[in-house]
Amino acid sequence: MTDVDVARDVEHANLKDMSDMDVDNVYVLMDVQLRERPGPRELYKRWEKQNWAVHDLDFTKDKEDWALLPDEIKGEVVYGLQAFFLGEVCVTETLSPMVHAAPTTQDQQFLSTQLVDEARHAIFFEEFFRNVLGIDGLDALKNDPMFQVYTDGNEPGYGKTFFRDLPAVTEAVREDPSDYKKWVTSIVLYHMLIEGMLALYGQRQLLQATRAFNILPSFRAGFTAVTRDESRHVNYGVYALRRAFEAGLHDHIVASALEYMDGPVDLLTRPQNQIILPPEEFMAMVPPELQQGNFFEEWEFPLVQLRKRLGGAGITSEAIDTLDLFWRSRIVDNTREYEDRFGEPHPAIGRDPEGWANLQSKVGSAVR
């Protein structure tokens, strides 16, 4: 099959088909759409054809699977699920100013569909948490000690990105909807950094794991549908930034990305949290392809996605190289900060000393 054939299969798949779909096929769809350059009206048409209903999912088998999982696996999965649940709630609450300030009616119409998508994604997680994890929605989640950490805007990484930067950027759009540059900044943060880097990375991790273990079939179906929805959002972001590039805002787009990239890097590398790797007996249960043997290679995945999308929007290779260097340099800084804070090397170094040496070499060569 060609990549176009794979993309069309993903586009036409129903909710049931998505339980067994390889999430990487959704990324193939994104790359094909990047070449096809759909605008907001074409993306709106795809939204109409690809709608799905949370309440068509039956979580009975998922609940049975969850009960049989070892506690070590549950802990790892819940950490990621909580982050996604709160993230979907946050992006739903902050998108409306961007809809109102969008430059054309067609932009507003597509972004309105995205607002519906984000609400559906939040409801999807709410239903999964209630029916499978026994956590009765967002209010019950607030009782978890991690909730305060997630939502603290002063906390590097997740808190800063979702509960300080995103609300501040979208509030600036609400206060001055006629300022096109502020709207473009919100697209950079929302569609490129949060959806195009963080969400794609996290979705891939969770879906590969649940598919490899053949567990949580309704979660897999729903979350793959979420990922396909996100593919429309991200490609809309490429379209919007391409229009901004054509309007002479190349440097503004790059500056906006640089200003807000620290949060996503910190979220992935977690220099402020001591990382306890699962015991060896647990790792023996994990398929080799899912073991985090090379953290540094995995942290390149979001960067590769950003390079593709910004390149598609017209951003020069030289400018994207600047973003690459920022990303990699902050990984180096965070890895060293981790050791200073906890008195031991970051687990990434222990798992992949060669990758650590290569990363430092890349950063050093770029600086010289």
mmCIF file of C-alpha atoms in Angstrom:
data_model
loop_
_atom_site.group_PDB
_atom_site.id
_atom_site.type_symbol
_atom_site.label_atom_id
_atom_site.label_comp_id
_atom_site.label_asym_id
_atom_site.label_seq_id
_atom_site.Cartn_x
_atom_site.Cartn_y
_atom_site.Cartn_z
ATOM 1 C CA MET A 1 0.000 0.000 0.000
ATOM 2 C CA THR A 2 1.135 3.532 -0.712
ATOM 3 C CA ASP A 3 1.054 6.191 1.947
ATOM 4 C CA VAL A 4 -1.966 7.697 0.185
ATOM 5 C CA ASP A 5 -3.791 4.338 0.437
ATOM 6 C CA VAL A 6 -2.984 4.157 4.156
ATOM 7 C CA ALA A 7 -4.193 7.738 4.632
ATOM 8 C CA ARG A 8 -7.493 7.069 2.878
ATOM 9 C CA ASP A 9 -8.082 3.964 5.009
ATOM 10 C CA VAL A 10 -7.595 6.041 8.138
ATOM 11 C CA GLU A 11 -9.864 8.790 6.860
ATOM 12 C CA HIS A 12 -12.710 6.354 6.132
ATOM 13 C CA ALA A 13 -12.318 4.123 9.196
ATOM 14 C CA ASN A 14 -15.237 3.846 11.593
ATOM 15 C CA LEU A 15 -14.942 3.759 15.363
ATOM 16 C CA LYS A 16 -14.882 -0.044 15.537
ATOM 17 C CA ASP A 17 -12.024 -0.237 13.014
ATOM 18 C CA MET A 18 -9.885 2.046 15.140
ATOM 19 C CA SER A 19 -9.429 -0.399 17.997
ATOM 20 C CA ASP A 20 -6.892 -2.368 15.928
ATOM 21 C CA MET A 21 -5.433 0.516 13.928
ATOM 22 C CA ASP A 22 -1.716 1.259 14.211
ATOM 23 C CA VAL A 23 -1.453 4.846 15.459
ATOM 24 C CA ASP A 24 1.491 5.427 13.121
ATOM 25 C CA ASN A 25 -1.012 5.164 10.261
ATOM 26 C CA VAL A 26 -2.660 8.327 11.599
ATOM 27 C CA TYR A 27 0.712 10.072 11.352
ATOM 28 C CA VAL A 28 0.946 8.863 7.751
ATOM 29 C CA LEU A 29 -2.408 10.584 7.192
ATOM 30 C CA MET A 30 -1.012 13.778 8.691
ATOM 31 C CA ASP A 31 1.982 13.700 6.354
ATOM 32 C CA VAL A 32 -0.212 13.083 3.315
ATOM 33 C CA GLN A 33 -2.456 15.983 4.345
ATOM 34 C CA LEU A 34 0.648 18.130 4.744
ATOM 35 C CA ARG A 35 1.405 17.568 1.053
ATOM 36 C CA GLU A 36 -2.220 18.078 0.014
ATOM 37 C CA ARG A 37 -2.487 21.352 1.980
ATOM 38 C CA PRO A 38 -6.212 21.251 2.847
ATOM 39 C CA GLY A 39 -7.775 24.557 3.829
ATOM 40 C CA PRO A 40 -10.430 25.143 6.491
ATOM 41 C CA ARG A 41 -13.379 24.268 4.235
ATOM 42 C CA GLU A 42 -11.838 20.943 3.153
ATOM 43 C CA LEU A 43 -10.962 20.148 6.774
ATOM 44 C CA TYR A 44 -14.531 21.015 7.755
ATOM 45 C CA LYS A 45 -15.834 18.484 5.203
ATOM 46 C CA ARG A 46 -13.604 15.814 6.697
ATOM 47 C CA TRP A 47 -14.896 16.683 10.141
ATOM 48 C CA GLU A 48 -18.459 16.029 8.973
ATOM 49 C CA LYS A 49 -17.480 12.627 7.580
ATOM 50 C CA GLN A 50 -15.335 11.588 10.546
ATOM 51 C CA ASN A 51 -17.639 12.393 13.437
ATOM 52 C CA TRP A 52 -17.907 9.754 16.152
ATOM 53 C CA ALA A 53 -19.848 9.335 19.386
ATOM 54 C CA VAL A 54 -18.294 8.674 22.786
ATOM 55 C CA HIS A 55 -21.401 6.866 23.954
ATOM 56 C CA ASP A 56 -21.044 4.276 21.188
ATOM 57 C CA LEU A 57 -18.088 2.876 23.153
ATOM 58 C CA ASP A 58 -18.666 -0.063 25.491
ATOM 59 C CA PHE A 59 -16.028 -0.084 28.250
ATOM 60 C CA THR A 60 -16.985 -3.484 29.717
ATOM 61 C CA LYS A 61 -13.908 -5.294 28.361
ATOM 62 C CA ASP A 62 -11.686 -2.357 29.294
ATOM 63 C CA LYS A 63 -12.838 -2.599 32.900
ATOM 64 C CA GLU A 64 -12.006 -6.312 32.960
ATOM 65 C CA ASP A 65 -8.568 -5.657 31.437
ATOM 66 C CA TRP A 66 -7.845 -2.903 33.939
ATOM 67 C CA ALA A 67 -8.646 -5.118 36.916
ATOM 68 C CA LEU A 68 -6.051 -7.663 35.740
ATOM 69 C CA LEU A 69 -3.208 -5.213 35.177
ATOM 70 C CA PRO A 70 -0.268 -5.176 37.631
ATOM 71 C CA ASP A 71 -0.141 -2.089 39.830
ATOM 72 C CA GLU A 72 3.162 -1.011 38.236
ATOM 73 C CA ILE A 73 1.511 -0.774 34.837
ATOM 74 C CA LYS A 74 -1.555 0.973 36.241
ATOM 75 C CA GLY A 75 0.611 3.656 37.816
ATOM 76 C CA GLU A 76 2.434 4.395 34.575
ATOM 77 C CA VAL A 77 -0.778 4.487 32.530
ATOM 78 C CA VAL A 78 -2.739 6.638 34.988
ATOM 79 C CA TYR A 79 0.002 9.267 34.990
ATOM 80 C CA GLY A 80 -0.393 9.736 31.245
ATOM 81 C CA LEU A 81 -4.188 9.490 31.304
ATOM 82 C CA GLN A 82 -4.533 12.207 33.945
ATOM 83 C CA ALA A 83 -2.325 14.513 31.909
ATOM 84 C CA PHE A 84 -4.463 13.976 28.811
ATOM 85 C CA PHE A 85 -7.755 14.347 30.676
ATOM 86 C CA LEU A 86 -6.779 17.655 32.245
ATOM 87 C CA GLY A 87 -5.198 18.791 29.000
ATOM 88 C CA GLU A 88 -8.406 18.195 27.046
ATOM 89 C CA VAL A 89 -10.398 20.130 29.633
ATOM 90 C CA CYS A 90 -7.898 22.983 29.498
ATOM 91 C CA VAL A 91 -7.798 23.288 25.715
ATOM 92 C CA THR A 92 -11.596 23.169 25.564
ATOM 93 C CA GLU A 93 -11.844 26.060 28.000
ATOM 94 C CA THR A 94 -9.296 28.239 26.196
ATOM 95 C CA LEU A 95 -10.137 27.787 22.489
ATOM 96 C CA SER A 96 -13.202 30.045 22.175
ATOM 97 C CA PRO A 97 -11.279 33.363 21.915
ATOM 98 C CA MET A 98 -9.381 31.921 18.962
ATOM 99 C CA VAL A 99 -12.663 31.033 17.247
ATOM 100 C CA HIS A 100 -13.987 34.555 17.739
ATOM 101 C CA ALA A 101 -10.783 36.242 16.517
ATOM 102 C CA ALA A 102 -10.172 33.982 13.499
ATOM 103 C CA PRO A 103 -9.504 36.079 10.370
ATOM 104 C CA THR A 104 -12.196 34.650 8.062
ATOM 105 C CA THR A 105 -15.594 33.021 8.325
ATOM 106 C CA GLN A 106 -14.190 29.725 7.062
ATOM 107 C CA ASP A 107 -11.501 29.822 9.770
ATOM 108 C CA GLN A 108 -14.188 30.428 12.381
ATOM 109 C CA GLN A 109 -16.279 27.573 11.033
ATOM 110 C CA PHE A 110 -13.439 25.073 11.194
ATOM 111 C CA LEU A 111 -12.280 26.208 14.628
ATOM 112 C CA SER A 112 -15.875 25.781 15.826
ATOM 113 C CA THR A 113 -15.643 22.113 14.848
ATOM 114 C CA GLN A 114 -12.397 21.871 16.788
ATOM 115 C CA LEU A 115 -14.113 23.270 19.868
ATOM 116 C CA VAL A 116 -16.708 20.490 19.542
ATOM 117 C CA ASP A 117 -13.900 17.944 19.138
ATOM 118 C CA GLU A 118 -12.110 19.121 22.268
ATOM 119 C CA ALA A 119 -15.299 18.894 24.315
ATOM 120 C CA ARG A 120 -15.895 15.368 22.977
ATOM 121 C CA HIS A 121 -12.342 14.376 23.901
ATOM 122 C CA ALA A 122 -12.826 15.630 27.453
ATOM 123 C CA ILE A 123 -16.082 13.651 27.691
ATOM 124 C CA PHE A 124 -14.306 10.569 26.308
ATOM 125 C CA PHE A 125 -11.777 10.706 29.136
ATOM 126 C CA GLU A 126 -14.494 11.433 31.675
ATOM 127 C CA GLU A 127 -16.390 8.307 30.597
ATOM 128 C CA PHE A 128 -13.255 6.176 30.616
ATOM 129 C CA PHE A 129 -12.249 7.376 34.068
ATOM 130 C CA ARG A 130 -15.744 6.763 35.443
ATOM 131 C CA ASN A 131 -16.427 3.387 33.829
ATOM 132 C CA VAL A 132 -12.951 1.827 33.952
ATOM 133 C CA LEU A 133 -10.884 3.544 36.641
ATOM 134 C CA GLY A 134 -13.767 4.191 39.039
ATOM 135 C CA ILE A 135 -12.991 7.928 39.205
ATOM 136 C CA ASP A 136 -16.182 9.938 38.882
ATOM 137 C CA GLY A 137 -15.119 12.687 36.516
ATOM 138 C CA LEU A 138 -13.032 15.818 36.893
ATOM 139 C CA ASP A 139 -14.331 16.760 40.341
ATOM 140 C CA ALA A 140 -13.196 13.406 41.744
ATOM 141 C CA LEU A 141 -9.846 13.778 40.008
ATOM 142 C CA LYS A 142 -9.310 17.009 41.927
ATOM 143 C CA ASN A 143 -8.913 14.916 45.080
ATOM 144 C CA ASP A 144 -5.776 13.312 43.661
ATOM 145 C CA PRO A 145 -2.598 14.884 45.143
ATOM 146 C CA MET A 146 -1.152 15.148 41.635
ATOM 147 C CA PHE A 147 -3.967 17.510 40.630
ATOM 148 C CA GLN A 148 -2.369 20.471 42.394
ATOM 149 C CA VAL A 149 0.967 19.724 40.737
ATOM 150 C CA TYR A 150 -0.596 19.501 37.287
ATOM 151 C CA THR A 151 -2.550 22.746 37.616
ATOM 152 C CA ASP A 152 0.122 24.896 39.275
ATOM 153 C CA GLY A 153 1.165 27.420 36.634
ATOM 154 C CA ASN A 154 4.431 27.996 38.482
ATOM 155 C CA GLU A 155 5.455 24.370 38.003
ATOM 156 C CA PRO A 156 7.785 23.881 35.004
ATOM 157 C CA GLY A 157 6.470 21.733 32.206
ATOM 158 C CA TYR A 158 2.820 20.741 32.385
ATOM 159 C CA GLY A 159 1.584 23.431 34.763
ATOM 160 C CA LYS A 160 3.366 26.244 32.958
ATOM 161 C CA THR A 161 2.241 25.157 29.487
ATOM 162 C CA PHE A 162 -1.409 24.370 30.203
ATOM 163 C CA PHE A 163 -2.232 26.548 33.182
ATOM 164 C CA ARG A 164 -0.107 29.650 32.615
ATOM 165 C CA ASP A 165 1.076 30.044 29.030
ATOM 166 C CA LEU A 166 -2.034 28.803 27.203
ATOM 167 C CA PRO A 167 -4.551 30.775 29.307
ATOM 168 C CA ALA A 168 -2.388 33.908 29.052
ATOM 169 C CA VAL A 169 -1.977 33.659 25.276
ATOM 170 C CA THR A 170 -5.658 33.001 24.588
ATOM 171 C CA GLU A 171 -6.746 35.676 27.092
ATOM 172 C CA ALA A 172 -4.622 38.172 25.156
ATOM 173 C CA VAL A 173 -6.572 37.173 22.030
ATOM 174 C CA ARG A 174 -9.880 37.623 23.880
ATOM 175 C CA GLU A 175 -8.893 41.090 25.069
ATOM 176 C CA ASP A 176 -7.811 42.234 21.596
ATOM 177 C CA PRO A 177 -9.389 40.009 18.921
ATOM 178 C CA SER A 178 -8.375 42.406 16.154
ATOM 179 C CA ASP A 179 -4.656 41.843 16.806
ATOM 180 C CA TYR A 180 -3.742 39.235 14.192
ATOM 181 C CA LYS A 181 -0.246 38.675 15.588
ATOM 182 C CA LYS A 182 -1.662 37.648 18.963
ATOM 183 C CA TRP A 183 -3.950 35.174 17.212
ATOM 184 C CA VAL A 184 -0.985 33.754 15.285
ATOM 185 C CA THR A 185 0.919 33.313 18.560
ATOM 186 C CA SER A 186 -2.028 31.336 19.933
ATOM 187 C CA ILE A 187 -1.940 29.064 16.869
ATOM 188 C CA VAL A 188 1.775 28.432 17.388
ATOM 189 C CA LEU A 189 1.302 27.436 21.018
ATOM 190 C CA TYR A 190 -2.014 25.589 20.685
ATOM 191 C CA HIS A 191 -1.726 23.837 17.318
ATOM 192 C CA MET A 192 2.034 23.401 16.910
ATOM 193 C CA LEU A 193 3.566 23.012 20.366
ATOM 194 C CA ILE A 194 0.707 21.470 22.361
ATOM 195 C CA GLU A 195 -1.131 19.454 19.718
ATOM 196 C CA GLY A 196 1.640 18.977 17.172
ATOM 197 C CA MET A 197 4.411 18.094 19.637
ATOM 198 C CA LEU A 198 3.109 17.060 23.049
ATOM 199 C CA ALA A 199 -0.180 15.412 22.108
ATOM 200 C CA LEU A 200 1.262 13.414 19.214
ATOM 201 C CA TYR A 201 4.086 12.129 21.410
ATOM 202 C CA GLY A 202 1.817 11.099 24.285
ATOM 203 C CA GLN A 203 -0.838 9.555 22.068
ATOM 204 C CA ARG A 204 1.769 7.427 20.336
ATOM 205 C CA GLN A 205 3.180 6.172 23.640
ATOM 206 C CA LEU A 206 -0.185 5.177 25.124
ATOM 207 C CA LEU A 207 -1.658 3.654 21.986
ATOM 208 C CA GLN A 208 1.427 1.614 21.144
ATOM 209 C CA ALA A 209 1.492 0.208 24.673
ATOM 210 C CA THR A 210 -2.199 -0.739 24.876
ATOM 211 C CA ARG A 211 -2.106 -2.242 21.390
ATOM 212 C CA ALA A 212 1.042 -4.280 22.128
ATOM 213 C CA PHE A 213 -0.586 -5.746 25.257
ATOM 214 C CA ASN A 214 -3.937 -6.087 23.417
ATOM 215 C CA ILE A 215 -5.828 -4.397 26.261
ATOM 216 C CA LEU A 216 -8.442 -1.655 26.624
ATOM 217 C CA PRO A 217 -10.064 -2.066 23.175
ATOM 218 C CA SER A 218 -12.643 0.711 23.570
ATOM 219 C CA PHE A 219 -10.028 3.085 24.926
ATOM 220 C CA ARG A 220 -7.844 2.291 21.905
ATOM 221 C CA ALA A 221 -10.741 2.925 19.537
ATOM 222 C CA GLY A 222 -11.698 6.217 21.151
ATOM 223 C CA PHE A 223 -8.159 7.487 21.615
ATOM 224 C CA THR A 224 -7.247 6.645 18.013
ATOM 225 C CA ALA A 225 -10.319 8.619 16.945
ATOM 226 C CA VAL A 226 -9.047 11.462 19.137
ATOM 227 C CA THR A 227 -5.694 11.263 17.353
ATOM 228 C CA ARG A 228 -7.371 11.419 13.946
ATOM 229 C CA ASP A 229 -9.282 14.502 15.124
ATOM 230 C CA GLU A 230 -5.995 16.055 16.204
ATOM 231 C CA SER A 231 -4.572 15.419 12.724
ATOM 232 C CA ARG A 232 -7.173 17.822 11.320
ATOM 233 C CA HIS A 233 -6.384 20.390 14.000
ATOM 234 C CA VAL A 234 -2.635 20.273 13.423
ATOM 235 C CA ASN A 235 -2.996 20.548 9.657
ATOM 236 C CA TYR A 236 -5.302 23.500 10.149
ATOM 237 C CA GLY A 237 -2.511 25.047 12.219
ATOM 238 C CA VAL A 238 -0.122 24.550 9.282
ATOM 239 C CA TYR A 239 -2.633 26.260 6.984
ATOM 240 C CA ALA A 240 -3.109 29.185 9.385
ATOM 241 C CA LEU A 241 0.630 29.698 9.830
ATOM 242 C CA ARG A 242 1.200 29.466 6.088
ATOM 243 C CA ARG A 243 -1.240 32.364 5.716
ATOM 244 C CA ALA A 244 0.631 34.232 8.456
ATOM 245 C CA PHE A 245 3.922 33.542 6.668
ATOM 246 C CA GLU A 246 2.453 34.968 3.469
ATOM 247 C CA ALA A 247 1.439 38.045 5.478
ATOM 248 C CA GLY A 248 5.069 38.631 6.452
ATOM 249 C CA LEU A 249 5.027 37.095 9.931
ATOM 250 C CA HIS A 250 7.792 34.526 9.469
ATOM 251 C CA ASP A 251 9.967 35.944 12.264
ATOM 252 C CA HIS A 252 6.986 36.382 14.578
ATOM 253 C CA ILE A 253 6.066 32.702 14.184
ATOM 254 C CA VAL A 254 9.612 31.611 15.035
ATOM 255 C CA ALA A 255 9.844 34.005 17.988
ATOM 256 C CA SER A 256 6.516 32.724 19.357
ATOM 257 C CA ALA A 257 7.727 29.114 19.151
ATOM 258 C CA LEU A 258 10.970 29.997 20.917
ATOM 259 C CA GLU A 259 9.117 31.841 23.665
ATOM 260 C CA TYR A 260 6.938 28.878 24.612
ATOM 261 C CA MET A 261 9.037 25.789 23.790
ATOM 262 C CA ASP A 262 10.510 25.528 27.282
ATOM 263 C CA GLY A 263 7.290 24.122 28.766
ATOM 264 C CA PRO A 264 7.004 21.169 26.366
ATOM 265 C CA VAL A 265 10.698 20.264 26.802
ATOM 266 C CA ASP A 266 10.403 20.415 30.591
ATOM 267 C CA LEU A 267 7.245 18.304 30.517
ATOM 268 C CA LEU A 268 9.013 15.474 28.691
ATOM 269 C CA THR A 269 12.361 15.565 30.503
ATOM 270 C CA ARG A 270 10.925 16.263 34.011
ATOM 271 C CA PRO A 271 14.058 17.695 35.672
ATOM 272 C CA GLN A 272 12.061 18.726 38.746
ATOM 273 C CA ASN A 273 10.695 15.225 39.493
ATOM 274 C CA GLN A 274 12.741 12.246 40.586
ATOM 275 C CA ILE A 275 12.072 9.475 38.079
ATOM 276 C CA ILE A 276 11.797 5.946 39.436
ATOM 277 C CA LEU A 277 12.177 3.387 36.678
ATOM 278 C CA PRO A 278 10.071 0.208 36.928
ATOM 279 C CA PRO A 279 11.848 -2.850 38.371
ATOM 280 C CA GLU A 280 13.553 -5.277 36.021
ATOM 281 C CA GLU A 281 10.908 -7.955 36.552
ATOM 282 C CA PHE A 282 8.299 -5.503 35.318
ATOM 283 C CA MET A 283 10.375 -4.481 32.322
ATOM 284 C CA ALA A 284 10.621 -8.150 31.352
ATOM 285 C CA MET A 285 6.861 -8.033 30.747
ATOM 286 C CA VAL A 286 7.147 -5.108 28.345
ATOM 287 C CA PRO A 287 7.709 -5.800 24.633
ATOM 288 C CA PRO A 288 11.192 -4.608 23.575
ATOM 289 C CA GLU A 289 9.790 -2.028 21.170
ATOM 290 C CA LEU A 290 8.000 -0.276 24.054
ATOM 291 C CA GLN A 291 10.867 -0.167 26.500
ATOM 292 C CA GLN A 292 12.319 3.302 26.882
ATOM 293 C CA GLY A 293 15.796 2.210 25.938
ATOM 294 C CA ASN A 294 16.604 5.457 24.192
ATOM 295 C CA PHE A 295 15.042 8.489 25.843
ATOM 296 C CA PHE A 296 17.021 10.883 23.688
ATOM 297 C CA GLU A 297 15.750 9.334 20.475
ATOM 298 C CA GLU A 298 12.170 9.472 21.751
ATOM 299 C CA TRP A 299 12.550 13.139 22.639
ATOM 300 C CA GLU A 300 13.470 13.765 19.008
ATOM 301 C CA PHE A 301 10.029 12.581 17.827
ATOM 302 C CA PRO A 302 8.176 15.819 18.750
ATOM 303 C CA LEU A 303 10.968 17.842 17.153
ATOM 304 C CA VAL A 304 10.664 15.905 13.892
ATOM 305 C CA GLN A 305 6.912 16.643 13.893
ATOM 306 C CA LEU A 306 7.486 20.354 14.480
ATOM 307 C CA ARG A 307 10.041 20.541 11.687
ATOM 308 C CA LYS A 308 7.583 18.962 9.246
ATOM 309 C CA ARG A 309 4.688 21.257 10.167
ATOM 310 C CA LEU A 310 6.624 24.515 10.292
ATOM 311 C CA GLY A 311 8.400 23.606 7.067
ATOM 312 C CA GLY A 312 4.987 23.080 5.491
ATOM 313 C CA ALA A 313 3.992 26.547 6.676
ATOM 314 C CA GLY A 314 6.967 28.118 4.912
ATOM 315 C CA ILE A 315 9.369 28.573 7.812
ATOM 316 C CA THR A 316 12.979 28.420 6.627
ATOM 317 C CA SER A 317 15.275 25.522 7.488
ATOM 318 C CA GLU A 318 17.669 27.951 9.147
ATOM 319 C CA ALA A 319 14.934 29.212 11.476
ATOM 320 C CA ILE A 320 13.805 25.685 12.314
ATOM 321 C CA ASP A 321 17.446 24.812 13.073
ATOM 322 C CA THR A 322 17.310 27.534 15.728
ATOM 323 C CA LEU A 323 14.306 25.817 17.311
ATOM 324 C CA ASP A 324 16.090 22.458 17.081
ATOM 325 C CA LEU A 325 19.065 23.877 18.937
ATOM 326 C CA PHE A 326 16.864 25.388 21.647
ATOM 327 C CA TRP A 327 15.061 22.062 22.152
ATOM 328 C CA ARG A 328 18.228 19.984 22.335
ATOM 329 C CA SER A 329 20.096 22.518 24.472
ATOM 330 C CA ARG A 330 17.293 22.569 26.998
ATOM 331 C CA ILE A 331 17.305 18.764 27.134
ATOM 332 C CA VAL A 332 21.017 18.926 27.961
ATOM 333 C CA ASP A 333 20.440 21.619 30.595
ATOM 334 C CA ASN A 334 17.526 19.716 32.134
ATOM 335 C CA THR A 335 19.468 16.466 32.232
ATOM 336 C CA ARG A 336 22.300 18.176 34.091
ATOM 337 C CA GLU A 337 19.858 19.986 36.381
ATOM 338 C CA TYR A 338 18.312 16.640 37.302
ATOM 339 C CA GLU A 339 21.676 15.321 38.481
ATOM 340 C CA ASP A 340 22.393 18.514 40.444
ATOM 341 C CA ARG A 341 19.004 18.271 42.158
ATOM 342 C CA PHE A 342 18.873 14.568 42.979
ATOM 343 C CA GLY A 343 22.556 13.659 43.181
ATOM 344 C CA GLU A 344 22.267 10.972 40.537
ATOM 345 C CA PRO A 345 22.311 10.927 36.734
ATOM 346 C CA HIS A 346 19.043 11.313 34.873
ATOM 347 C CA PRO A 347 17.723 7.807 34.017
ATOM 348 C CA ALA A 348 18.050 8.736 30.355
ATOM 349 C CA ILE A 349 21.839 8.703 30.691
ATOM 350 C CA GLY A 350 21.894 5.285 32.332
ATOM 351 C CA ARG A 351 19.679 3.842 29.653
ATOM 352 C CA ASP A 352 21.481 5.439 26.742
ATOM 353 C CA PRO A 353 24.956 6.851 27.471
ATOM 354 C CA GLU A 354 25.785 6.866 23.766
ATOM 355 C CA GLY A 355 22.677 8.941 23.008
ATOM 356 C CA TRP A 356 23.676 11.387 25.765
ATOM 357 C CA ALA A 357 27.154 11.756 24.286
ATOM 358 C CA ASN A 358 25.716 12.269 20.788
ATOM 359 C CA LEU A 359 23.264 14.886 22.025
ATOM 360 C CA GLN A 360 25.968 16.874 23.787
ATOM 361 C CA SER A 361 28.098 16.659 20.670
ATOM 362 C CA LYS A 362 25.263 17.985 18.489
ATOM 363 C CA VAL A 363 24.596 20.893 20.825
ATOM 364 C CA GLY A 364 28.307 21.701 21.151
ATOM 365 C CA SER A 365 28.864 21.609 17.385
ATOM 366 C CA ALA A 366 25.884 23.871 16.764
ATOM 367 C CA VAL A 367 27.082 26.423 19.300
ATOM 368 C CA ARG A 368 30.656 26.557 17.977
#
